[in-house]
Amino acid sequence: MDWGAIFGNAAVELISPTTAAYALAALGLAIHFGFTGLLNFGQAGFMLLGAYGYAIPALKLGWPWWACLLTSLLASVIFALILGIPTLRLRADYLAIVTIAAAEVLRLTFTTNEFAPVTGSANGLSEYQRDLLTLNPLPDGRYGFGPWVFSDRAWFFLILGWIVVILAALLTWLLMRSPWGRVIKGIREDEDAVRALGKNVYSYKMQSLILGGLFGTVAGIIFVMPRAVVPSYFQPTLTFFIYAILLLGGAATILGPILGSIVFWVLLSFFSGFIARAVEAGWLPFMTQVQAGQLRFILVGVAIMLIVVFMPQGILGNKKELAFVK
Amino acid sequence: MSSEITPKAKPVKSTGLHVGDPAPGVKKVDPILIADGVKRTFGGLTAVDVEHVEIPRNAITALIGPNGAGKTTFFNLLTGFDKPDTGDWSFEGRSLAHIPAYRVARMGLIRTFQLTKSLGLLSVMENMKLGAKDQTGENIFRGLIPSLWRKQDREIEDKALDLLKRFKLDAKKDDYAASLSGGQRKLLEMARALMSDPTLVMLDEPMAGVNPALTQSLLDHILDLKAQGMTVLFVEHDMHMVRHIADWVIVMAEGRVVAEGDPHEVMQDQAVIDAYLGAHHDTDLGSTDTGHVEAIKELIDDEQ
């Protein structure tokens, strides 16, 4: 058993751009679900818009990176408005239904062969990073220490991703300690009471939906930078993984989603490495390699259940709040 | 239960509020809120059907009536939380029809709820601060820059602390609102409503579920509102309290205003007694034909 490789791979996930992307998407969901009480089950849809909103103009129109970024953000705002206008006046569950359906509509639209010339259909798109890479200040080559030896390109996306995560966390922290954040948290507790105090609840919910969605969109861009964009990344399970991360870290916290994402990916990598090698070594004779690959997701499901039952406030959540949850 | 409860100070009653004989829909000398032909139906049920009613300014008006009379629905209609089928209503001469609840609140008409809505996982202080109007930092962009709202926030905090002291909640200011008792939450909700300096305070059953000792201080607070120049409209079931602090009483039954007047007179009104006790409460059922009585008995049995 090669323990070094198992731990090495797990350590890589500690700082990988994917971890950063999931952390940012979870932070967006923390704004929706943790602070405002909006049940957004379509975070994968926001991420998809980020990925394709960046890739399509970059490849098909040859736009510079900042124009591609703006396209993504604009698409995300429009998506949030389309979701929010009909549902934010209704009870919270309606938003949940609409978001999960809308995210699926987007994914299937980008999968269909009809738009293959633009979207690349199921094969997706690649090589849209060129303009952004011109900004890469790092010298060519592979460097790093311990398990963290990457190419200059990988380092660039990694650093960029984590800078964005830190900025987003800072922005969220500033907002949540402001009177704006107070209104948002009030809406989570009881929107009628907040309405009776003269606040335009509908507008606040919309602002929250847009802001959290924008975080998801940027997360989508970070996610697809080190790879190619394929529609099958953005299945509903993506949203559920992000929810798992959010609940693991603590729903109404700012560092929770980031810590949650790190713990989630390190554990996931560790488990899959361990199980794959355990099967190889013949420790689990009843299991094939393919089955072992699926087992880690079963473990994720079990982990989510355990968190919700035994640690509903998450790693960083306030235990005191729990005493008053109905 | 409440017979020995009286406000500490003898309330100063406002009189001469109306023009002409007290009757449903009577004109007021200086009305703050006027409702005209407000009707709300839920399917086949007419919950509220108020032809005309005026609420006098700077007075305490009680809205009473048996359960299901439509008092809370009427409250919801007036404050924009529900939309009537037909009708006009205005507050200080400005029409309130089709105005959303949050804008009604900004105009100075603040309400509380029958089932208290304290924001449980916010501290008592945060609950109070949320009540203040026109906060710079409540804009998402300005909220990002603390120097823009810090000063205002401190002023709001001082004001909140003052109010909390008056309501004897200052010791609890850093606790979660969820940790307060039911009565304390009623106090908090009332204090929070006062943060916006309202002109009309509408209290939906402020005394429901509050212990007698706290009732006394709540009564004093309501009287205090009037002394500070505010108008109070409240829904209540406790007649003793109504008689003690209300300057004017409006009685609703089956969605309509059936009587209006000064609290002592209105209690003698036949329509009020009928509404509360049933139209035939003093008729000897034994003297009517026995078939009728049998039918009523069967009805009662069915209901049980």
XYZ file of C-alpha atoms in Angstrom:
630
model
C 0.000 0.000 0.000
C 1.462 3.301 -1.114
C 0.433 5.544 1.771
C 2.647 8.333 0.495
C 0.668 8.591 -2.745
C -2.680 8.499 -0.911
C -1.704 11.294 1.453
C 0.079 13.169 -1.335
C -3.031 13.192 -3.518
C -5.133 14.246 -0.556
C -2.713 17.077 0.199
C -2.940 18.316 -3.390
C -6.698 18.783 -2.924
C -5.977 21.026 0.051
C -5.136 23.919 -2.261
C -6.362 22.796 -5.679
C -8.335 25.262 -7.841
C -11.275 22.847 -7.711
C -11.373 23.208 -3.939
C -11.308 26.988 -4.380
C -14.151 26.829 -6.906
C -16.322 24.693 -4.634
C -15.546 26.976 -1.702
C -16.679 30.024 -3.669
C -19.847 28.312 -4.911
C -20.596 27.243 -1.324
C -20.027 30.804 -0.141
C -22.641 31.957 -2.655
C -24.979 29.336 -1.296
C -24.222 30.518 2.242
C -25.522 33.953 1.217
C -28.646 32.351 -0.255
C -29.417 29.643 2.245
C -27.427 30.443 5.364
C -28.028 34.172 5.612
C -31.183 34.898 3.603
C -32.979 31.567 3.876
C -33.387 31.193 0.105
C -33.484 27.564 -0.977
C -31.428 27.700 -4.150
C -31.018 24.209 -5.580
C -29.668 25.485 -8.880
C -26.155 26.586 -7.959
C -24.898 24.207 -10.669
C -26.845 26.315 -13.186
C -25.071 29.479 -12.063
C -21.721 27.674 -12.344
C -22.589 26.438 -15.814
C -23.372 29.974 -16.937
C -19.985 31.056 -15.626
C -18.152 28.317 -17.491
C -19.936 28.692 -20.821
C -20.388 32.453 -20.474
C -16.589 32.638 -20.393
C -15.718 29.905 -22.880
C -18.115 30.733 -25.718
C -17.154 34.386 -26.303
C -13.481 33.510 -25.811
C -13.546 30.766 -28.455
C -16.202 31.881 -30.914
C -15.724 35.646 -30.789
C -12.114 35.878 -29.639
C -12.985 38.323 -26.870
C -10.410 39.293 -24.206
C -10.678 37.653 -20.774
C -12.386 40.615 -19.051
C -15.130 40.803 -21.700
C -15.713 37.054 -21.264
C -15.899 37.525 -17.487
C -18.449 40.325 -17.894
C -20.524 38.152 -20.237
C -20.637 35.437 -17.580
C -21.642 37.862 -14.859
C -24.342 39.421 -17.035
C -25.759 35.992 -17.925
C -25.807 35.142 -14.230
C -27.711 38.308 -13.283
C -30.292 37.664 -16.009
C -30.658 34.057 -14.842
C -31.183 35.227 -11.244
C -33.818 37.730 -12.365
C -35.653 35.096 -14.394
C -35.665 32.754 -11.397
C -36.440 35.397 -8.822
C -39.142 37.570 -10.370
C -41.866 34.915 -10.359
C -40.832 33.014 -7.231
C -39.455 35.388 -4.608
C -42.936 36.656 -3.758
C -44.009 33.096 -3.040
C -43.028 30.724 -0.253
C -39.425 29.534 -0.058
C -40.104 26.061 -1.486
C -41.196 27.446 -4.855
C -37.752 28.884 -5.448
C -36.257 25.463 -4.687
C -38.419 23.758 -7.317
C -37.824 26.419 -9.955
C -34.061 26.596 -9.442
C -33.482 22.858 -9.661
C -35.575 22.684 -12.823
C -33.960 25.750 -14.405
C -30.447 24.428 -13.774
C -31.399 21.179 -15.504
C -32.945 23.074 -18.431
C -29.648 24.916 -18.865
C -27.550 21.759 -18.697
C -29.726 19.931 -21.228
C -29.765 22.951 -23.534
C -25.984 22.971 -23.535
C -25.883 19.200 -24.057
C -28.248 19.058 -27.026
C -26.749 18.538 -30.506
C -28.861 21.376 -31.888
C -26.379 23.984 -30.638
C -23.248 21.870 -31.090
C -21.435 24.485 -33.251
C -21.629 26.943 -30.343
C -21.651 24.777 -27.229
C -19.694 21.771 -28.417
C -22.610 19.634 -27.179
C -21.608 16.755 -24.903
C -17.936 17.089 -25.878
C -17.882 20.613 -24.546
C -15.281 23.285 -25.248
C -11.581 23.647 -24.523
C -8.577 25.928 -25.074
C -10.347 29.136 -24.028
C -7.680 30.025 -21.429
C -5.179 31.594 -23.832
C -5.982 35.260 -23.228
C -5.995 34.883 -19.464
C -2.677 33.008 -19.581
C -0.991 36.017 -21.185
C -1.296 37.582 -17.735
C 0.593 34.716 -16.116
C 3.676 36.305 -14.480
C 5.158 32.962 -13.412
C 8.234 31.603 -15.245
C 7.816 28.415 -17.293
C 8.395 25.058 -15.710
C 7.298 22.860 -12.848
C 8.093 23.801 -9.293
C 6.857 23.577 -5.735
C 7.702 21.394 -2.762
C 6.470 18.168 -1.217
C 3.307 16.938 -2.901
C 2.625 20.416 -4.320
C 4.649 20.380 -7.501
C 2.681 21.887 -10.384
C 3.271 23.540 -13.723
C 3.392 27.352 -13.892
C -0.036 27.284 -15.555
C -1.568 25.236 -12.703
C 0.012 27.536 -10.112
C -1.411 30.568 -11.889
C -5.004 29.270 -11.847
C -4.561 28.079 -8.285
C -3.358 31.436 -6.995
C -5.962 33.336 -9.002
C -8.721 31.076 -7.676
C -7.763 31.507 -4.031
C -7.345 35.278 -4.389
C -10.919 35.458 -5.690
C -12.135 33.269 -2.811
C -10.438 35.528 -0.257
C -11.872 38.667 -1.857
C -15.362 37.123 -1.936
C -15.102 36.093 1.709
C -14.009 39.622 2.613
C -16.918 41.110 0.667
C -19.374 38.774 2.379
C -17.931 39.591 5.795
C -18.249 43.345 5.142
C -21.823 42.941 3.949
C -23.009 40.678 6.737
C -21.841 43.039 9.471
C -23.545 46.005 7.791
C -27.180 47.026 8.261
C -27.806 45.365 4.891
C -26.741 42.056 6.402
C -29.015 42.691 9.368
C -32.021 43.009 7.077
C -30.952 39.881 5.189
C -30.704 37.853 8.406
C -34.024 39.275 9.553
C -35.630 38.005 6.355
C -34.276 34.529 7.117
C -35.979 34.610 10.513
C -39.348 36.036 9.472
C -39.914 38.011 6.311
C -43.340 39.339 7.338
C -41.879 40.928 10.441
C -39.195 42.631 8.347
C -41.815 43.791 5.864
C -43.839 45.277 8.728
C -40.762 47.326 9.653
C -40.739 49.040 6.268
C -38.102 47.013 4.384
C -38.628 46.008 0.770
C -38.177 42.280 1.361
C -38.620 41.336 -2.291
C -35.799 43.619 -3.370
C -33.464 42.353 -0.636
C -34.155 38.737 -1.567
C -33.445 39.560 -5.195
C -30.155 41.264 -4.301
C -29.153 38.229 -2.267
C -30.093 35.835 -5.078
C -28.051 37.845 -7.587
C -25.018 38.208 -5.310
C -24.871 34.522 -4.348
C -25.466 33.600 -7.976
C -22.543 35.786 -9.078
C -20.307 33.942 -6.616
C -21.500 30.685 -8.175
C -20.771 32.016 -11.651
C -17.226 33.064 -10.830
C -16.791 29.670 -9.134
C -17.833 28.078 -12.413
C -15.095 29.976 -14.246
C -12.445 28.992 -11.674
C -13.654 25.398 -11.877
C -13.218 25.056 -15.639
C -9.950 27.010 -15.957
C -7.620 24.044 -15.333
C -9.720 21.745 -17.553
C -12.219 21.760 -20.422
C -15.885 22.642 -19.988
C -18.310 19.755 -20.391
C -22.030 19.971 -19.588
C -21.970 16.791 -17.528
C -19.966 18.582 -14.810
C -23.061 20.588 -13.973
C -25.440 17.854 -12.896
C -27.751 18.357 -9.899
C -25.293 16.300 -7.851
C -22.884 19.239 -8.115
C -25.397 21.400 -6.258
C -25.809 18.685 -3.631
C -22.053 18.415 -3.106
C -21.973 22.163 -2.567
C -24.793 21.879 -0.060
C -22.834 19.120 1.678
C -19.827 21.445 1.866
C -21.978 24.273 3.197
C -23.572 22.125 5.909
C -20.213 20.608 6.787
C -18.621 24.021 7.315
C -21.609 25.822 8.841
C -24.438 27.402 6.855
C -24.481 30.922 8.283
C -20.731 31.397 8.476
C -18.194 32.950 6.128
C -15.162 30.715 6.690
C -17.358 27.622 7.007
C -17.863 27.066 3.274
C -14.116 27.469 2.650
C -13.097 25.093 5.409
C -15.932 22.757 4.386
C -14.672 22.617 0.824
C -11.121 21.837 1.944
C -12.251 19.077 4.319
C -14.637 17.665 1.718
C -12.042 17.410 -1.053
C -9.213 16.150 1.123
C -11.429 13.426 2.588
C -12.906 12.534 -0.798
C -9.447 12.208 -2.324
C -8.189 10.233 0.640
C -11.123 7.810 0.582
C -10.996 7.185 -3.143
C -7.230 6.679 -3.054
C -7.490 4.379 -0.076
C -10.347 2.287 -1.438
C -8.829 1.965 -4.909
C -5.564 0.736 -3.437
C -7.303 -1.481 -0.935
C -9.127 -3.225 -3.785
C -5.866 -3.510 -5.688
C -4.212 -5.102 -2.683
C -7.094 -7.555 -2.389
C -8.349 -6.241 0.960
C -11.874 -5.943 -0.384
C -12.340 -9.127 -2.442
C -16.080 -8.529 -2.998
C -15.454 -5.325 -4.939
C -14.186 -4.422 -8.418
C -12.188 -1.288 -9.273
C -15.275 0.336 -10.906
C -17.388 -0.276 -7.840
C -14.662 1.199 -5.668
C -14.841 4.417 -7.686
C -18.525 4.757 -6.818
C -18.081 3.882 -3.151
C -16.639 7.301 -2.316
C -19.892 8.980 -3.317
C -21.823 6.591 -1.106
C -19.506 7.648 1.702
C -20.267 11.317 0.894
C -23.976 10.558 1.266
C -23.407 8.836 4.600
C -21.235 11.736 5.742
C -23.974 14.281 4.902
C -26.487 12.287 6.916
C -24.134 12.053 9.877
C -23.466 15.803 9.789
C -27.132 16.714 9.690
C -27.965 14.351 12.548
C -25.035 14.864 14.899
C -23.570 18.247 13.972
C -26.326 20.302 12.335
C -24.492 23.576 12.949
C -21.419 22.441 10.977
C -17.749 22.768 11.941
C -17.758 26.534 12.425
C -21.459 27.087 13.167
C -22.579 28.562 16.468
C -23.739 25.804 18.760
C -25.764 28.301 20.761
C -28.082 28.862 17.819
C -28.988 25.223 17.875
C -30.790 25.526 21.189
C -33.478 27.617 19.515
C -33.978 25.805 16.235
C -37.533 24.569 16.088
C -58.243 36.757 35.839
C -57.558 40.332 34.998
C -60.076 42.039 37.250
C -57.456 43.452 39.601
C -55.217 44.800 36.879
C -55.300 48.501 36.461
C -52.759 50.843 34.949
C -50.656 52.643 37.535
C -51.737 56.065 36.415
C -55.424 56.722 35.911
C -55.748 56.975 32.149
C -56.748 60.330 30.765
C -59.575 59.598 28.379
C -59.964 61.584 25.181
C -63.564 62.593 24.584
C -65.452 64.437 21.891
C -63.863 62.354 19.150
C -66.962 61.927 17.028
C -69.481 64.115 15.210
C -73.150 63.244 15.778
C -74.538 60.134 17.454
C -72.188 57.185 17.915
C -73.245 54.625 15.341
C -71.302 52.317 13.012
C -69.357 54.504 10.577
C -69.784 57.719 12.552
C -67.721 60.734 11.414
C -64.736 61.708 13.553
C -63.535 65.215 14.302
C -59.984 64.408 13.204
C -59.669 60.980 11.593
C -56.187 59.569 10.876
C -57.342 56.479 9.006
C -60.496 56.195 6.907
C -61.728 52.960 5.338
C -64.518 52.895 2.768
C -66.300 49.831 1.409
C -63.427 47.467 2.239
C -64.489 43.942 1.402
C -62.516 40.713 1.447
C -63.895 37.297 0.636
C -62.201 33.927 0.871
C -64.126 31.794 -1.599
C -67.722 31.930 -0.397
C -66.861 33.390 3.005
C -67.010 37.124 3.488
C -64.307 37.777 6.076
C -64.479 41.556 6.075
C -67.183 43.871 4.748
C -66.692 47.295 6.292
C -68.829 50.066 4.813
C -67.202 53.017 6.478
C -65.009 53.465 9.499
C -62.801 56.264 10.778
C -60.043 55.991 13.364
C -59.647 59.124 15.524
C -56.213 60.748 15.765
C -54.183 60.762 19.002
C -56.556 58.420 20.771
C -56.575 54.775 21.750
C -59.104 52.869 19.716
C -59.972 49.277 20.510
C -61.204 46.900 17.854
C -63.182 44.144 19.535
C -65.394 41.327 18.423
C -65.842 37.594 18.839
C -63.425 35.102 17.252
C -63.767 35.035 13.502
C -65.192 38.547 13.341
C -62.525 39.563 10.820
C -60.457 41.819 13.055
C -57.076 40.436 12.091
C -58.057 40.239 8.416
C -59.089 43.890 8.619
C -55.691 44.662 10.158
C -53.941 42.834 7.331
C -55.959 44.740 4.743
C -55.208 48.118 6.294
C -51.473 47.439 6.479
C -51.052 45.997 2.990
C -50.447 42.403 4.114
C -53.591 41.316 2.284
C -55.467 42.797 -0.652
C -59.209 43.493 -0.464
C -61.596 42.637 -3.315
C -62.930 46.184 -3.334
C -62.582 49.333 -1.287
C -60.565 52.435 -0.571
C -58.719 53.363 2.550
C -56.484 56.254 3.333
C -53.996 57.181 6.009
C -53.524 60.872 6.771
C -55.326 61.721 3.550
C -53.097 59.507 1.358
C -54.737 56.541 -0.293
C -53.283 53.192 0.774
C -54.945 51.050 -1.884
C -52.413 48.917 -3.812
C -49.527 50.141 -1.680
C -47.229 47.292 -0.569
C -46.854 46.569 3.140
C -43.306 47.875 3.444
C -44.291 51.248 2.025
C -47.299 51.483 4.346
C -44.881 50.948 7.215
C -42.586 53.686 5.914
C -45.519 56.105 5.917
C -45.711 55.725 9.678
C -48.299 53.004 10.103
C -46.571 50.242 12.035
C -48.198 47.022 13.132
C -47.438 44.105 15.391
C -48.662 40.554 14.997
C -50.996 38.390 17.002
C -48.434 35.598 17.005
C -45.280 37.469 17.896
C -42.704 37.688 15.181
C -39.449 38.228 16.977
C -36.441 37.432 14.828
C -35.177 34.533 16.909
C -31.549 34.175 15.846
C -30.887 37.905 15.926
C -29.956 39.514 19.210
C -32.481 41.723 20.962
C -30.382 44.749 19.981
C -30.293 43.701 16.319
C -34.059 43.255 16.416
C -34.393 46.813 17.651
C -31.961 48.300 15.141
C -33.841 46.651 12.326
C -36.846 48.767 13.246
C -35.162 52.095 12.471
C -36.114 53.849 9.244
C -33.944 55.317 6.458
C -30.697 53.541 7.290
C -27.853 54.423 4.918
C -26.164 51.072 5.444
C -29.192 49.122 4.306
C -28.169 49.823 0.732
C -25.960 46.979 -0.479
C -23.229 49.269 -1.867
C -23.164 51.795 0.950
C -23.276 48.921 3.435
C -19.797 47.923 2.241
C -18.260 51.140 3.551
C -18.677 51.287 7.344
C -17.655 54.949 7.576
C -20.862 55.860 5.745
C -23.209 54.272 8.254
C -21.244 53.872 11.481
C -22.357 57.204 12.959
C -26.022 56.650 12.154
C -25.797 53.119 13.501
C -24.492 54.424 16.802
C -27.359 56.900 17.070
C -29.816 54.109 16.355
C -28.155 51.994 19.032
C -28.531 54.766 21.612
C -32.167 55.175 20.743
C -32.705 51.419 20.924
C -31.018 51.297 24.309
C -33.336 54.037 25.579
C -36.394 52.147 24.417
C -35.113 48.860 25.803
C -34.634 50.528 29.193
C -38.203 51.779 29.106
C -39.404 48.273 28.306
C -37.017 46.752 30.874
C -35.277 44.620 28.277
C -31.886 46.344 28.406
C -30.327 43.520 30.413
C -31.205 41.145 27.578
C -29.857 43.217 24.730
C -27.147 40.785 23.649
C -29.258 37.639 23.983
C -30.940 35.942 21.086
C -34.557 37.061 20.800
C -35.423 33.362 20.748
C -34.330 33.108 24.376
C -36.983 35.592 25.563
C -40.243 34.500 27.125
C -43.524 34.967 25.260
C -44.380 38.128 27.171
C -40.918 39.610 26.685
C -41.226 38.975 22.965
C -44.475 40.972 22.939
C -42.614 43.807 24.643
C -39.740 43.518 22.189
C -42.084 43.599 19.226
C -43.759 46.717 20.559
C -40.439 48.402 21.316
C -39.161 47.495 17.867
C -42.235 49.036 16.276
C -41.469 52.285 18.108
C -37.967 52.487 16.625
C -39.392 54.010 13.444
C -41.296 56.806 15.247
C -44.679 55.749 13.875
C -47.760 57.972 13.877
C -50.211 55.094 14.066
C -49.398 51.926 15.976
C -51.604 48.928 15.302
C -51.321 46.214 17.931
C -52.858 42.824 17.231
C -53.793 41.299 20.584
C -50.920 42.792 22.581
C -52.071 41.045 25.767
C -52.595 37.523 24.454
C -50.539 35.091 26.526
C -48.998 37.760 28.726
C -48.998 37.250 32.496
C -50.900 39.733 34.699
C -47.792 41.467 36.028
C -46.545 42.149 32.539
C -50.022 43.183 31.375
C -49.812 46.091 33.743
C -46.603 47.404 32.235
C -47.892 46.803 28.710
C -50.988 48.876 29.516
C -48.786 51.675 30.793
C -46.732 51.517 27.616
C -49.818 51.789 25.446
C -51.028 54.793 27.416
C -47.548 56.230 27.055
C -47.773 56.048 23.284
C -50.818 58.255 23.348
C -49.133 60.694 25.721
C -46.333 60.984 23.166
C -48.788 61.980 20.464
C -49.199 58.647 18.699
C -52.444 57.038 17.684
C -53.096 53.482 18.781
C -55.449 50.934 17.275
C -55.503 47.570 18.979
C -57.369 44.296 18.840
C -58.173 42.810 22.219
C -60.427 40.286 23.883
C -59.957 41.391 27.456
C -62.928 43.697 28.063
C -61.600 44.958 31.341
C -58.511 46.285 29.678
C -60.489 47.733 26.801
C -62.716 49.626 29.214
C -59.730 50.947 31.059
C -57.544 52.364 28.380
C -59.604 52.746 25.213
C -61.034 56.117 24.276
C -63.122 54.651 21.532
C -64.330 51.149 20.752
C -65.227 49.664 17.395
C -67.081 46.356 17.491
C -66.900 43.918 14.604
C -68.990 40.821 14.090
C -69.127 38.587 11.049
C -66.915 40.988 9.113
C -68.999 44.099 9.712
C -68.742 46.997 12.082
C -71.795 46.530 14.270
C -71.262 49.237 16.859
C -69.006 52.126 17.780
C -68.746 54.360 20.748
C -67.231 55.210 24.042
C -66.208 52.020 25.898
C -68.813 52.230 28.660
C -71.731 52.914 26.364
C -70.733 50.411 23.730
C -70.800 47.560 26.257
C -74.496 48.267 26.811
C -75.244 48.237 23.093
C -77.662 45.477 22.129
C -75.726 44.695 18.937
C -72.554 44.107 20.963
C -74.246 41.837 23.454
C -75.814 39.932 20.573
C -72.478 39.624 18.817
C -70.734 38.220 21.874
C -73.474 36.156 23.449
C -75.708 35.327 20.486
C -78.913 37.108 19.516
C -81.156 34.828 21.588
C -79.095 34.536 24.725
C -81.868 35.898 26.949
C -84.731 34.090 25.272
C -85.972 31.128 27.259
C -85.507 28.279 24.839
C -88.024 26.236 26.803
C -90.864 28.480 25.723
C -90.264 28.024 22.011
C -91.510 24.909 20.302
C -89.686 21.801 21.419
C -88.752 20.682 17.895
C -86.425 23.639 17.682
C -84.702 22.750 20.916
C -84.220 19.162 19.775
C -82.626 20.380 16.579
C -80.238 22.626 18.467
C -79.326 19.803 20.837
C -78.559 17.545 17.911
C -76.419 20.242 16.369
C -74.438 20.611 19.574
C -73.999 16.848 19.813
C -72.785 16.739 16.246
C -70.225 19.387 16.908
C -68.927 17.507 19.893
